[in-house]
C-alpha positions as a LaTeX table, in Angstrom:
\begin{tabular}{lrrr}
\hline
Residue & $x$ (\AA) & $y$ (\AA) & $z$ (\AA) \\
\hline
Unk1 & 38.90 & 107.92 & $-32.51$ \\
Unk2 & 39.97 & 107.65 & $-28.87$ \\
Unk3 & 43.48 & 106.41 & $-28.14$ \\
Unk4 & 43.74 & 104.27 & $-25.03$ \\
Unk5 & 46.78 & 103.13 & $-23.12$ \\
Unk6 & 47.62 & 99.44 & $-23.53$ \\
Unk7 & 48.81 & 97.73 & $-20.38$ \\
Unk8 & 50.39 & 94.27 & $-20.34$ \\
Unk9 & 50.08 & 91.84 & $-17.45$ \\
Unk10 & 52.47 & 88.93 & $-18.07$ \\
Unk11 & 51.82 & 85.33 & $-17.12$ \\
Unk12 & 53.55 & 84.62 & $-13.82$ \\
Unk13 & 55.52 & 81.61 & $-12.59$ \\
Unk14 & 55.44 & 80.31 & $-9.02$ \\
Unk15 & 59.09 & 80.71 & $-8.10$ \\
Unk16 & 58.54 & 78.81 & $-4.84$ \\
Unk17 & 57.67 & 75.71 & $-6.87$ \\
Unk18 & 59.80 & 76.26 & $-9.95$ \\
Unk19 & 63.18 & 76.74 & $-8.34$ \\
Unk20 & 66.73 & 75.40 & $-8.73$ \\
Unk21 & 67.46 & 72.02 & $-7.22$ \\
Unk22 & 70.72 & 70.20 & $-6.75$ \\
Unk23 & 70.75 & 67.35 & $-9.26$ \\
Unk24 & 71.48 & 63.87 & $-8.02$ \\
Unk25 & 73.57 & 62.32 & $-10.78$ \\
Unk26 & 73.63 & 58.58 & $-11.31$ \\
Unk27 & 75.98 & 59.18 & $-14.25$ \\
Unk28 & 77.81 & 61.96 & $-16.03$ \\
Unk29 & 75.12 & 62.32 & $-18.69$ \\
Unk30 & 73.88 & 65.78 & $-19.63$ \\
Unk31 & 70.09 & 65.86 & $-19.70$ \\
Unk32 & 68.45 & 67.95 & $-22.41$ \\
Unk33 & 64.69 & 68.34 & $-22.58$ \\
Unk34 & 61.66 & 69.99 & $-24.09$ \\
Unk35 & 58.71 & 70.35 & $-21.73$ \\
Unk36 & 55.94 & 70.81 & $-24.28$ \\
Unk37 & 53.15 & 68.88 & $-25.98$ \\
Unk38 & 54.29 & 66.61 & $-28.80$ \\
Unk39 & 53.32 & 68.79 & $-31.73$ \\
Unk40 & 55.26 & 69.83 & $-34.81$ \\
Unk41 & 54.72 & 73.52 & $-34.10$ \\
Unk42 & 57.07 & 73.07 & $-31.15$ \\
Unk43 & 59.89 & 71.85 & $-33.41$ \\
Unk44 & 59.98 & 68.28 & $-32.10$ \\
Unk45 & 61.34 & 66.81 & $-35.34$ \\
Unk46 & 64.02 & 69.52 & $-35.42$ \\
Unk47 & 65.08 & 68.54 & $-31.89$ \\
Unk48 & 65.35 & 64.88 & $-32.88$ \\
Unk49 & 67.34 & 65.74 & $-36.01$ \\
Unk50 & 69.65 & 67.93 & $-33.93$ \\
Unk51 & 70.15 & 65.09 & $-31.47$ \\
Unk52 & 71.15 & 62.80 & $-34.32$ \\
Unk53 & 73.83 & 65.33 & $-35.29$ \\
Unk54 & 75.11 & 65.36 & $-31.72$ \\
Unk55 & 75.14 & 61.59 & $-31.29$ \\
Unk56 & 76.00 & 60.30 & $-34.77$ \\
Unk57 & 78.06 & 63.08 & $-36.35$ \\
Unk58 & 79.66 & 64.78 & $-33.35$ \\
Unk59 & 80.01 & 61.49 & $-31.43$ \\
Unk60 & 78.74 & 62.98 & $-28.17$ \\
Unk61 & 77.65 & 60.01 & $-26.04$ \\
Unk62 & 77.16 & 61.48 & $-22.57$ \\
Unk63 & 73.74 & 63.02 & $-23.32$ \\
Unk64 & 70.11 & 62.07 & $-23.14$ \\
Unk65 & 66.92 & 63.73 & $-24.35$ \\
Unk66 & 63.59 & 63.77 & $-22.53$ \\
Unk67 & 60.36 & 64.81 & $-24.22$ \\
Unk68 & 57.08 & 65.31 & $-22.39$ \\
Unk69 & 53.57 & 65.28 & $-23.76$ \\
Unk70 & 51.19 & 62.80 & $-25.27$ \\
Unk71 & 49.06 & 63.41 & $-28.29$ \\
Unk72 & 48.28 & 61.60 & $-31.50$ \\
Unk73 & 51.81 & 62.02 & $-32.84$ \\
Unk74 & 53.63 & 60.34 & $-29.94$ \\
Unk75 & 54.13 & 57.08 & $-31.81$ \\
Unk76 & 55.15 & 58.98 & $-34.90$ \\
Unk77 & 57.97 & 60.76 & $-33.05$ \\
Unk78 & 59.12 & 57.50 & $-31.52$ \\
Unk79 & 59.38 & 56.20 & $-35.07$ \\
Unk80 & 61.35 & 59.28 & $-36.11$ \\
Unk81 & 63.80 & 58.71 & $-33.24$ \\
Unk82 & 64.19 & 55.07 & $-34.25$ \\
Unk83 & 64.73 & 56.00 & $-37.89$ \\
Unk84 & 67.43 & 58.47 & $-36.89$ \\
Unk85 & 69.17 & 55.82 & $-34.80$ \\
Unk86 & 68.83 & 57.69 & $-31.49$ \\
Unk87 & 66.12 & 55.72 & $-29.67$ \\
Unk88 & 68.55 & 54.67 & $-26.94$ \\
Unk89 & 69.20 & 58.34 & $-26.15$ \\
Unk90 & 65.57 & 59.54 & $-26.04$ \\
Unk91 & 62.97 & 59.12 & $-23.28$ \\
Unk92 & 59.34 & 59.86 & $-24.12$ \\
Unk93 & 57.70 & 60.65 & $-20.78$ \\
Unk94 & 54.12 & 60.94 & $-22.01$ \\
Unk95 & 51.65 & 63.27 & $-20.34$ \\
Unk96 & 52.96 & 64.75 & $-17.10$ \\
Unk97 & 50.40 & 66.33 & $-14.70$ \\
Unk98 & 51.06 & 69.99 & $-13.99$ \\
Unk99 & 51.65 & 69.28 & $-10.29$ \\
Unk100 & 54.64 & 67.17 & $-11.32$ \\
Unk101 & 55.96 & 69.25 & $-14.19$ \\
Unk102 & 58.44 & 71.16 & $-12.02$ \\
Unk103 & 60.21 & 67.86 & $-11.31$ \\
Unk104 & 60.83 & 67.46 & $-15.04$ \\
Unk105 & 62.36 & 70.93 & $-15.36$ \\
Unk106 & 64.59 & 70.22 & $-12.37$ \\
Unk107 & 66.05 & 67.16 & $-14.12$ \\
Unk108 & 67.33 & 69.24 & $-17.00$ \\
Unk109 & 70.79 & 70.60 & $-17.62$ \\
Unk110 & 69.61 & 72.33 & $-20.81$ \\
Unk111 & 66.09 & 73.12 & $-22.05$ \\
Unk112 & 65.40 & 73.46 & $-25.76$ \\
Unk113 & 62.32 & 75.10 & $-27.27$ \\
Unk114 & 62.82 & 75.53 & $-31.06$ \\
Unk115 & 59.16 & 76.26 & $-31.85$ \\
Unk116 & 58.07 & 77.29 & $-35.32$ \\
Unk117 & 55.12 & 79.08 & $-33.71$ \\
Unk118 & 54.48 & 79.91 & $-30.07$ \\
Unk119 & 52.34 & 82.53 & $-28.37$ \\
Unk120 & 54.19 & 82.88 & $-25.06$ \\
Unk121 & 57.03 & 80.95 & $-23.46$ \\
Unk122 & 55.54 & 79.72 & $-20.18$ \\
Unk123 & 57.61 & 76.53 & $-20.32$ \\
Unk124 & 60.70 & 78.62 & $-21.03$ \\
Unk125 & 60.08 & 80.71 & $-17.91$ \\
Unk126 & 59.51 & 77.56 & $-15.86$ \\
Unk127 & 62.86 & 76.17 & $-17.00$ \\
Unk128 & 64.60 & 79.48 & $-16.31$ \\
Unk129 & 63.02 & 79.68 & $-12.86$ \\
Unk130 & 64.59 & 76.29 & $-12.15$ \\
Unk131 & 68.00 & 77.67 & $-13.10$ \\
Unk132 & 68.13 & 75.81 & $-16.42$ \\
Unk133 & 69.74 & 77.52 & $-19.45$ \\
Unk134 & 67.35 & 77.69 & $-22.41$ \\
Unk135 & 67.69 & 77.52 & $-26.18$ \\
Unk136 & 64.72 & 79.02 & $-28.01$ \\
Unk137 & 63.76 & 79.99 & $-31.54$ \\
Unk138 & 63.15 & 83.56 & $-32.60$ \\
Unk139 & 59.38 & 83.24 & $-33.03$ \\
Unk140 & 56.24 & 84.49 & $-31.31$ \\
Unk141 & 56.62 & 85.43 & $-27.68$ \\
Unk142 & 59.77 & 83.38 & $-27.03$ \\
Unk143 & 62.27 & 86.24 & $-27.52$ \\
Unk144 & 60.32 & 88.23 & $-24.92$ \\
Unk145 & 61.22 & 85.78 & $-22.17$ \\
Unk146 & 64.91 & 85.24 & $-23.01$ \\
Unk147 & 67.77 & 87.71 & $-22.83$ \\
Unk148 & 70.18 & 86.71 & $-25.59$ \\
Unk149 & 73.45 & 85.28 & $-24.23$ \\
Unk150 & 72.43 & 86.20 & $-20.67$ \\
Unk151 & 69.57 & 83.85 & $-19.75$ \\
Unk152 & 69.66 & 81.70 & $-22.86$ \\
Unk153 & 70.43 & 81.54 & $-26.55$ \\
Unk154 & 68.02 & 82.55 & $-29.32$ \\
Unk155 & 68.37 & 80.87 & $-32.72$ \\
Unk156 & 66.41 & 80.79 & $-35.97$ \\
Unk157 & 63.55 & 78.30 & $-36.28$ \\
Unk158 & 63.62 & 75.18 & $-38.49$ \\
Unk159 & 67.38 & 74.79 & $-38.17$ \\
Unk160 & 68.53 & 71.47 & $-36.65$ \\
Unk161 & 72.16 & 72.33 & $-37.39$ \\
Unk162 & 71.92 & 75.52 & $-35.32$ \\
Unk163 & 70.19 & 73.65 & $-32.52$ \\
Unk164 & 72.91 & 71.00 & $-32.52$ \\
Unk165 & 75.74 & 73.53 & $-32.57$ \\
Unk166 & 74.22 & 75.56 & $-29.73$ \\
Unk167 & 73.56 & 72.46 & $-27.64$ \\
Unk168 & 77.10 & 71.24 & $-28.30$ \\
Unk169 & 78.50 & 74.53 & $-26.99$ \\
Unk170 & 76.43 & 74.24 & $-23.82$ \\
Unk171 & 77.20 & 70.55 & $-23.34$ \\
Unk172 & 80.93 & 71.27 & $-23.34$ \\
Unk173 & 80.81 & 74.45 & $-21.24$ \\
Unk174 & 79.48 & 73.85 & $-17.74$ \\
Unk175 & 80.41 & 77.39 & $-16.65$ \\
Unk176 & 78.27 & 78.85 & $-19.43$ \\
Unk177 & 75.36 & 76.62 & $-18.43$ \\
Unk178 & 75.69 & 77.75 & $-14.82$ \\
Unk179 & 75.87 & 81.44 & $-15.74$ \\
Unk180 & 72.85 & 81.36 & $-18.05$ \\
Unk181 & 70.86 & 79.34 & $-15.53$ \\
Unk182 & 71.66 & 81.69 & $-12.65$ \\
Unk183 & 70.79 & 84.74 & $-14.75$ \\
Unk184 & 67.59 & 83.07 & $-15.92$ \\
Unk185 & 66.44 & 82.48 & $-12.36$ \\
Unk186 & 67.10 & 86.10 & $-11.44$ \\
Unk187 & 65.33 & 87.31 & $-14.61$ \\
Unk188 & 62.15 & 85.38 & $-13.72$ \\
Unk189 & 62.25 & 86.58 & $-10.12$ \\
Unk190 & 62.52 & 90.19 & $-11.27$ \\
Unk191 & 59.98 & 90.19 & $-14.10$ \\
Unk192 & 57.77 & 87.10 & $-14.09$ \\
Unk193 & 57.30 & 85.84 & $-10.53$ \\
Unk194 & 53.68 & 84.96 & $-9.80$ \\
Unk195 & 53.36 & 87.35 & $-6.86$ \\
Unk196 & 54.68 & 90.34 & $-8.81$ \\
Unk197 & 52.44 & 89.59 & $-11.79$ \\
Unk198 & 49.36 & 89.30 & $-9.56$ \\
Unk199 & 50.21 & 92.56 & $-7.79$ \\
Unk200 & 50.58 & 94.28 & $-11.17$ \\
Unk201 & 47.26 & 92.89 & $-12.37$ \\
Unk202 & 45.44 & 94.02 & $-9.23$ \\
Unk203 & 46.99 & 97.48 & $-9.46$ \\
Unk204 & 45.86 & 97.89 & $-13.05$ \\
Unk205 & 42.34 & 96.62 & $-12.35$ \\
Unk206 & 41.81 & 98.88 & $-9.34$ \\
Unk207 & 43.31 & 101.87 & $-11.11$ \\
Unk208 & 41.17 & 101.56 & $-14.23$ \\
Unk209 & 38.02 & 99.90 & $-12.91$ \\
Unk210 & 35.98 & 103.08 & $-12.83$ \\
Unk211 & 37.41 & 104.91 & $-15.82$ \\
\hline
\end{tabular}
């Protein structure tokens, strides 16, 4: 058989749109969010369970959670939040058009993506491009877009306790949040900016078009 070279062209992020923004704080609350569709494969229940640990067990009150996405399970997750006693700390934003999704990322102090399956972390890169530290699970393509302890923190999937502990560390360490966020922005600029990814794709196509 003939062996052919495999070339990878990553999905790019528009770093002129997804970029850090000074947060206007109406309070001292730390905003944590997951910018995904409401689906169990993205670990939504695990996030809610972790938030209960933070609020009820660790008594951390200066936090809020925002979840984007609609879907058939939206009401179910609202019920889960109510059952866990954290409804007052959770905002379900519903479907957010892509043209407005950067504004959601820019609200965040911490982004959490504890998926149990995920092909590629586009949302993770968008958060990083906005200078937001990320917490992701070690599944699918997520570890490809996070440098452990440099741009974010990688944990095992299906582990609300680990999510809660990692979030607690970040909540109480603003310097760590700032360092991970700054490194994340630089990481996206160097490896996943839209312009660089398009240039790479064009180079590969022109180089191999007539082979």
